[in-house]
Coordinates of C-alpha atoms in Angstrom, one line a residue:
M840 CA 18.3 18.2 -21.9
S841 CA 19.6 14.6 -22.2
F842 CA 18.1 12.0 -19.9
E843 CA 21.5 11.4 -18.3
R844 CA 21.9 15.1 -17.4
E845 CA 18.4 15.4 -16.0
Y846 CA 18.8 12.2 -14.0
A847 CA 22.1 13.6 -12.6
Q848 CA 20.4 16.8 -11.6
R849 CA 17.6 15.0 -9.8
K850 CA 20.1 12.8 -8.1
A851 CA 22.2 15.8 -7.0
R852 CA 19.1 17.3 -5.5
F853 CA 18.6 14.3 -3.3
E854 CA 22.2 14.0 -2.4
E855 CA 22.1 17.5 -1.1
T856 CA 19.0 16.7 1.0
L857 CA 20.7 13.5 2.3
S858 CA 23.9 15.4 3.2
E859 CA 21.9 17.9 5.3
F860 CA 20.0 15.0 6.9
V861 CA 23.2 13.1 7.8
A862 CA 24.8 16.3 9.2
N863 CA 21.8 16.6 11.6
L864 CA 21.9 13.1 12.9
K865 CA 22.9 13.7 16.6
N866 CA 23.0 11.9 19.9
I867 CA 23.6 8.5 18.3
P868 CA 26.3 6.5 20.0
Q869 CA 29.3 5.3 18.2
P870 CA 29.9 3.0 16.3
L871 CA 26.2 3.1 15.4
S872 CA 26.3 6.6 14.0
A873 CA 29.3 5.8 11.8
S874 CA 27.6 2.6 10.6
I875 CA 24.4 4.3 9.6
I876 CA 26.2 7.1 7.8
Y877 CA 28.5 4.6 6.0
S878 CA 25.7 2.9 4.3
L879 CA 23.5 6.0 3.6
Q880 CA 26.5 7.6 1.9
S881 CA 27.7 4.5 0.0
G882 CA 26.4 5.8 -3.3
G883 CA 23.8 4.0 -5.5
K884 CA 21.4 5.2 -8.1
R885 CA 19.0 6.9 -5.6
L886 CA 16.3 5.3 -7.8
R887 CA 13.5 5.3 -5.3
P888 CA 13.7 8.9 -4.1
I889 CA 14.0 10.0 -7.7
L890 CA 10.9 8.0 -8.6
L891 CA 9.0 9.6 -5.7
Y892 CA 10.0 13.1 -6.8
T893 CA 9.2 12.3 -10.5
C894 CA 5.7 11.0 -9.8
A895 CA 4.8 13.9 -7.6
E896 CA 6.0 16.3 -10.3
A897 CA 4.3 14.4 -13.1
F898 CA 1.0 15.0 -11.3
G899 CA 1.8 18.7 -10.7
V900 CA 3.7 19.0 -7.4
K901 CA 7.2 20.3 -7.7
N902 CA 7.7 21.5 -4.1
S903 CA 5.9 20.3 -1.1
C904 CA 7.0 20.8 2.5
G905 CA 7.4 17.1 3.2
L906 CA 8.4 15.6 -0.1
D907 CA 12.1 15.6 0.8
K908 CA 11.3 13.8 4.1
L909 CA 9.4 11.1 2.2
A910 CA 12.3 10.7 -0.2
L911 CA 14.7 10.4 2.8
S912 CA 12.4 7.9 4.4
V913 CA 12.3 5.5 1.4
E914 CA 16.1 5.7 1.1
C915 CA 16.5 4.8 4.7
I916 CA 14.2 1.8 4.2
H917 CA 16.1 0.8 1.1
T918 CA 19.5 1.2 2.9
Y919 CA 18.4 -0.8 5.9
S920 CA 17.1 -3.6 3.7
L921 CA 20.5 -3.8 2.0
I922 CA 22.4 -3.9 5.2
H923 CA 20.3 -6.8 6.5
D924 CA 20.3 -8.6 3.1
D925 CA 24.1 -8.6 3.2
L926 CA 24.3 -10.2 6.7
P927 CA 25.9 -13.6 7.2
C928 CA 22.5 -15.1 8.2
M929 CA 21.1 -13.9 4.8
D930 CA 23.1 -13.4 1.6
N931 CA 26.4 -13.3 3.4
S932 CA 27.9 -10.7 1.1
D933 CA 31.3 -9.2 1.6
N934 CA 30.9 -6.3 -0.9
R935 CA 28.2 -3.8 -1.9
R936 CA 28.8 -1.3 -4.7
G937 CA 32.5 -2.0 -4.7
K938 CA 32.9 -1.4 -1.0
P939 CA 33.0 -3.7 2.1
T940 CA 29.5 -4.4 3.4
N941 CA 28.4 -2.8 6.6
H942 CA 29.0 -5.8 8.8
K943 CA 32.5 -6.3 7.4
I944 CA 33.4 -2.9 8.7
Y945 CA 31.4 -2.5 11.9
G946 CA 30.6 -6.1 12.9
E947 CA 27.4 -8.1 12.7
C948 CA 25.8 -6.7 15.8
T949 CA 26.2 -3.1 14.9
A950 CA 25.1 -3.8 11.3
V951 CA 21.8 -5.3 12.6
L952 CA 21.3 -2.3 14.9
A953 CA 22.1 0.2 12.1
G954 CA 19.4 -1.5 9.9
D955 CA 17.0 -1.3 12.8
A956 CA 17.8 2.4 13.4
L957 CA 17.4 3.2 9.8
L958 CA 13.9 1.6 9.6
N959 CA 12.9 3.6 12.7
L960 CA 14.3 6.8 11.2
A961 CA 12.2 6.2 8.1
Y962 CA 9.0 6.2 10.2
E963 CA 10.2 9.2 12.2
L964 CA 10.6 11.0 8.8
L965 CA 7.1 9.9 7.7
F966 CA 5.5 11.3 10.8
D967 CA 7.5 14.5 10.6
A968 CA 6.4 15.0 7.0
A969 CA 2.7 14.8 8.1
I970 CA 3.2 16.9 11.2
D971 CA 5.1 19.7 9.5
C972 CA 2.9 20.2 6.4
P973 CA -0.2 22.4 6.2
L974 CA -3.5 20.9 7.5
D975 CA -4.9 20.7 4.0
E976 CA -2.0 18.4 2.9
R977 CA -1.9 16.3 6.1
D978 CA -4.3 13.6 4.9
R979 CA -2.2 13.0 1.8
Y980 CA 1.0 12.6 3.8
L981 CA -0.7 10.2 6.2
R982 CA -2.1 8.1 3.4
A983 CA 1.3 8.1 1.6
G984 CA 3.1 7.1 4.8
K985 CA 0.6 4.3 5.5
L986 CA 1.1 3.0 2.0
I987 CA 4.9 3.0 2.4
A988 CA 4.6 1.2 5.7
D989 CA 2.3 -1.4 4.3
Y990 CA 4.5 -2.1 1.3
C991 CA 7.6 -2.5 3.4
G992 CA 6.2 -4.7 6.2
A993 CA 5.6 -8.4 6.7
T994 CA 3.3 -8.6 3.7
G995 CA 5.6 -6.6 1.6
L996 CA 9.4 -6.2 1.5
I997 CA 10.1 -8.1 4.7
G998 CA 7.8 -10.9 3.5
G999 CA 9.7 -11.1 0.2
Q1000 CA 13.0 -11.3 2.1
T1001 CA 11.6 -14.1 4.2
V1002 CA 10.6 -16.2 1.3
D1003 CA 13.9 -15.5 -0.4
T1004 CA 16.0 -16.5 2.6
V1005 CA 13.9 -19.0 4.6
V1006 CA 11.3 -20.7 2.4
D1007 CA 12.9 -23.3 0.1
D1008 CA 9.9 -24.5 -2.0
T1009 CA 11.4 -25.9 -5.2
K1010 CA 8.1 -27.6 -6.1
H1011 CA 6.5 -24.3 -6.6
I1012 CA 9.4 -22.3 -7.9
S1013 CA 7.4 -20.0 -10.2
T1014 CA 5.0 -18.9 -7.4
R1015 CA 8.0 -18.5 -5.0
L1016 CA 10.0 -16.3 -7.6
N1017 CA 6.9 -14.2 -8.3
Y1018 CA 6.4 -13.5 -4.6
I1019 CA 10.0 -12.7 -4.0
Y1020 CA 10.4 -10.4 -7.1
Q1021 CA 7.1 -8.6 -6.3
H1022 CA 7.6 -8.0 -2.6
K1023 CA 11.4 -7.9 -2.1
T1024 CA 12.0 -5.6 -5.0
A1025 CA 8.9 -4.2 -6.7
D1026 CA 6.9 -3.2 -3.6
L1027 CA 9.2 -0.4 -2.5
I1028 CA 9.4 0.9 -6.0
S1029 CA 5.6 0.9 -6.3
A1030 CA 5.3 2.5 -2.9
C1031 CA 7.6 5.4 -4.0
M1032 CA 5.7 6.0 -7.1
A1033 CA 2.2 5.8 -5.6
A1034 CA 3.3 7.9 -2.6
G1035 CA 4.4 10.7 -5.0
A1036 CA 1.1 10.5 -6.8
I1037 CA -0.9 10.6 -3.5
I1038 CA 1.0 13.7 -2.3
A1039 CA 0.1 15.4 -5.6
G1040 CA -3.6 14.6 -5.1
A1041 CA -4.0 12.0 -7.9
S1042 CA -7.2 10.0 -8.0
E1043 CA -7.4 6.5 -6.6
H1044 CA -7.7 5.2 -10.1
D1045 CA -4.5 6.9 -11.2
V1046 CA -2.7 5.8 -8.0
A1047 CA -3.7 2.2 -8.8
L1048 CA -2.4 2.6 -12.3
I1049 CA 0.9 4.0 -11.0
K1050 CA 1.2 1.1 -8.6
S1051 CA 0.8 -1.2 -11.6
V1052 CA 3.6 0.6 -13.5
G1053 CA 5.8 0.3 -10.4
D1054 CA 5.1 -3.4 -10.1
N1055 CA 6.2 -4.0 -13.6
I1056 CA 9.3 -1.9 -13.7
G1057 CA 10.3 -3.3 -10.3
Y1058 CA 9.9 -6.9 -11.5
A1059 CA 11.9 -6.0 -14.7
F1060 CA 14.6 -4.2 -12.6
Q1061 CA 15.2 -7.4 -10.6
I1062 CA 15.4 -9.6 -13.8
V1063 CA 17.9 -7.1 -15.2
D1064 CA 19.9 -7.6 -12.0
D1065 CA 19.8 -11.4 -12.7
L1066 CA 21.1 -10.8 -16.2
L1067 CA 23.9 -8.7 -15.0
D1068 CA 24.8 -11.3 -12.4
L1069 CA 24.8 -13.9 -15.1
D1070 CA 27.2 -11.9 -17.1
S1071 CA 29.5 -11.4 -14.1
G1072 CA 29.3 -14.9 -12.9
E1073 CA 27.8 -13.9 -9.6
D1074 CA 24.6 -16.0 -9.9
E1075 CA 26.0 -19.3 -9.1
G1076 CA 23.8 -21.4 -6.8
K1077 CA 20.9 -18.9 -6.9
H1078 CA 17.3 -19.6 -7.8
T1079 CA 16.7 -16.6 -10.1
F1080 CA 14.3 -16.0 -12.9
V1081 CA 17.2 -16.3 -15.4
N1082 CA 18.6 -19.5 -13.9
V1083 CA 15.2 -21.1 -13.9
Y1084 CA 13.8 -19.9 -17.2
G1085 CA 16.9 -19.0 -19.1
E1086 CA 18.5 -15.9 -20.5
K1087 CA 16.2 -15.6 -23.5
E1088 CA 13.0 -15.8 -21.3
G1089 CA 14.6 -13.3 -18.9
R1090 CA 15.2 -10.7 -21.7
K1091 CA 11.7 -11.3 -23.0
A1092 CA 10.2 -10.7 -19.6
V1093 CA 12.1 -7.5 -19.2
A1094 CA 10.9 -6.3 -22.6
D1095 CA 7.2 -7.4 -21.9
K1096 CA 7.0 -5.8 -18.5
T1097 CA 8.7 -2.6 -19.7
T1098 CA 6.2 -2.3 -22.6
F1099 CA 3.3 -3.0 -20.2
A1100 CA 4.5 -0.2 -17.9
L1101 CA 4.9 2.3 -20.7
D1102 CA 1.5 1.4 -22.2
T1103 CA -0.2 1.8 -18.8
L1104 CA 1.6 5.1 -18.2
A1105 CA 0.2 6.3 -21.5
T1106 CA -3.4 6.0 -20.1
I1107 CA -2.7 8.4 -17.3
N1108 CA -2.9 12.2 -17.6
G1109 CA 0.3 13.9 -16.5
D1110 CA 3.7 15.0 -17.7
F1111 CA 5.5 11.7 -17.8
A1112 CA 8.2 12.4 -20.4
F1113 CA 11.1 11.9 -17.9
L1114 CA 9.5 8.9 -16.3
R1115 CA 9.1 7.2 -19.7
S1116 CA 12.8 7.8 -20.4
M1117 CA 13.7 6.5 -17.0
I1118 CA 11.7 3.3 -17.5
K1119 CA 13.4 2.7 -20.9
N1120 CA 16.8 3.3 -19.5
L1121 CA 16.2 1.0 -16.5
S1122 CA 15.4 -1.9 -18.8
L1123 CA 18.7 -1.3 -20.7
R1124 CA 21.1 -0.6 -17.8
K1125 CA 24.5 -2.2 -17.7
E1126 CA 25.1 -1.8 -13.9

């Protein structure tokens, strides 16, 4: 089976799970409900849920009672972060994935509340996953949930967003960029991969290695975004890796981090064939 077809199948599995979840969102007042659903169903690669599924499967778990809830949780977190990132007080973006951003449709107040609600839904899902699973799996779900929360909080994703939008430190631009790329982008990717490994019962050593793989592909993913913005002319006025170090260094960094991720993956026991293909394709993506 080709990589594209297998990715499409995995994505379709998650889309079905997401559709069922959205259909069961009840008792939420309008326009908040419509705002939440608008962004959850706005498309995208579904990269993070697929990474979570893929890492769990690579370590031997194909079906677990709470895996879908963890996948929904990380997509809720990712979606909330995009809604807030697009707000006028942050990136002030009018379009996302070819559609008007949430606040352009529902207003800034509702968009803020939709992001808040999605983040809270994410933690509800993490608790549900732990509560609903058998007792012998509960500790794994609690540890995976704690890791996701840690990586998405003030020292993780939110910290990265803060440095990106509030801290203007041009004297230490390299340190600033590293912090932003690691925490705003790579941390959630690492959390998804490590959570999948934890659910499957991977050793602490292997979980640490998977985190390292996630850090590197997450950092590379953001530089590829920079390169795509450069090609489209959307990078004007931004302090990005490519604008600071140049296109050549950007492409070299993507290649180096991708190689490091693949080399690290080769040291871990598991069925990583699809993940290896995924990492390679992410480094070469055109959108």
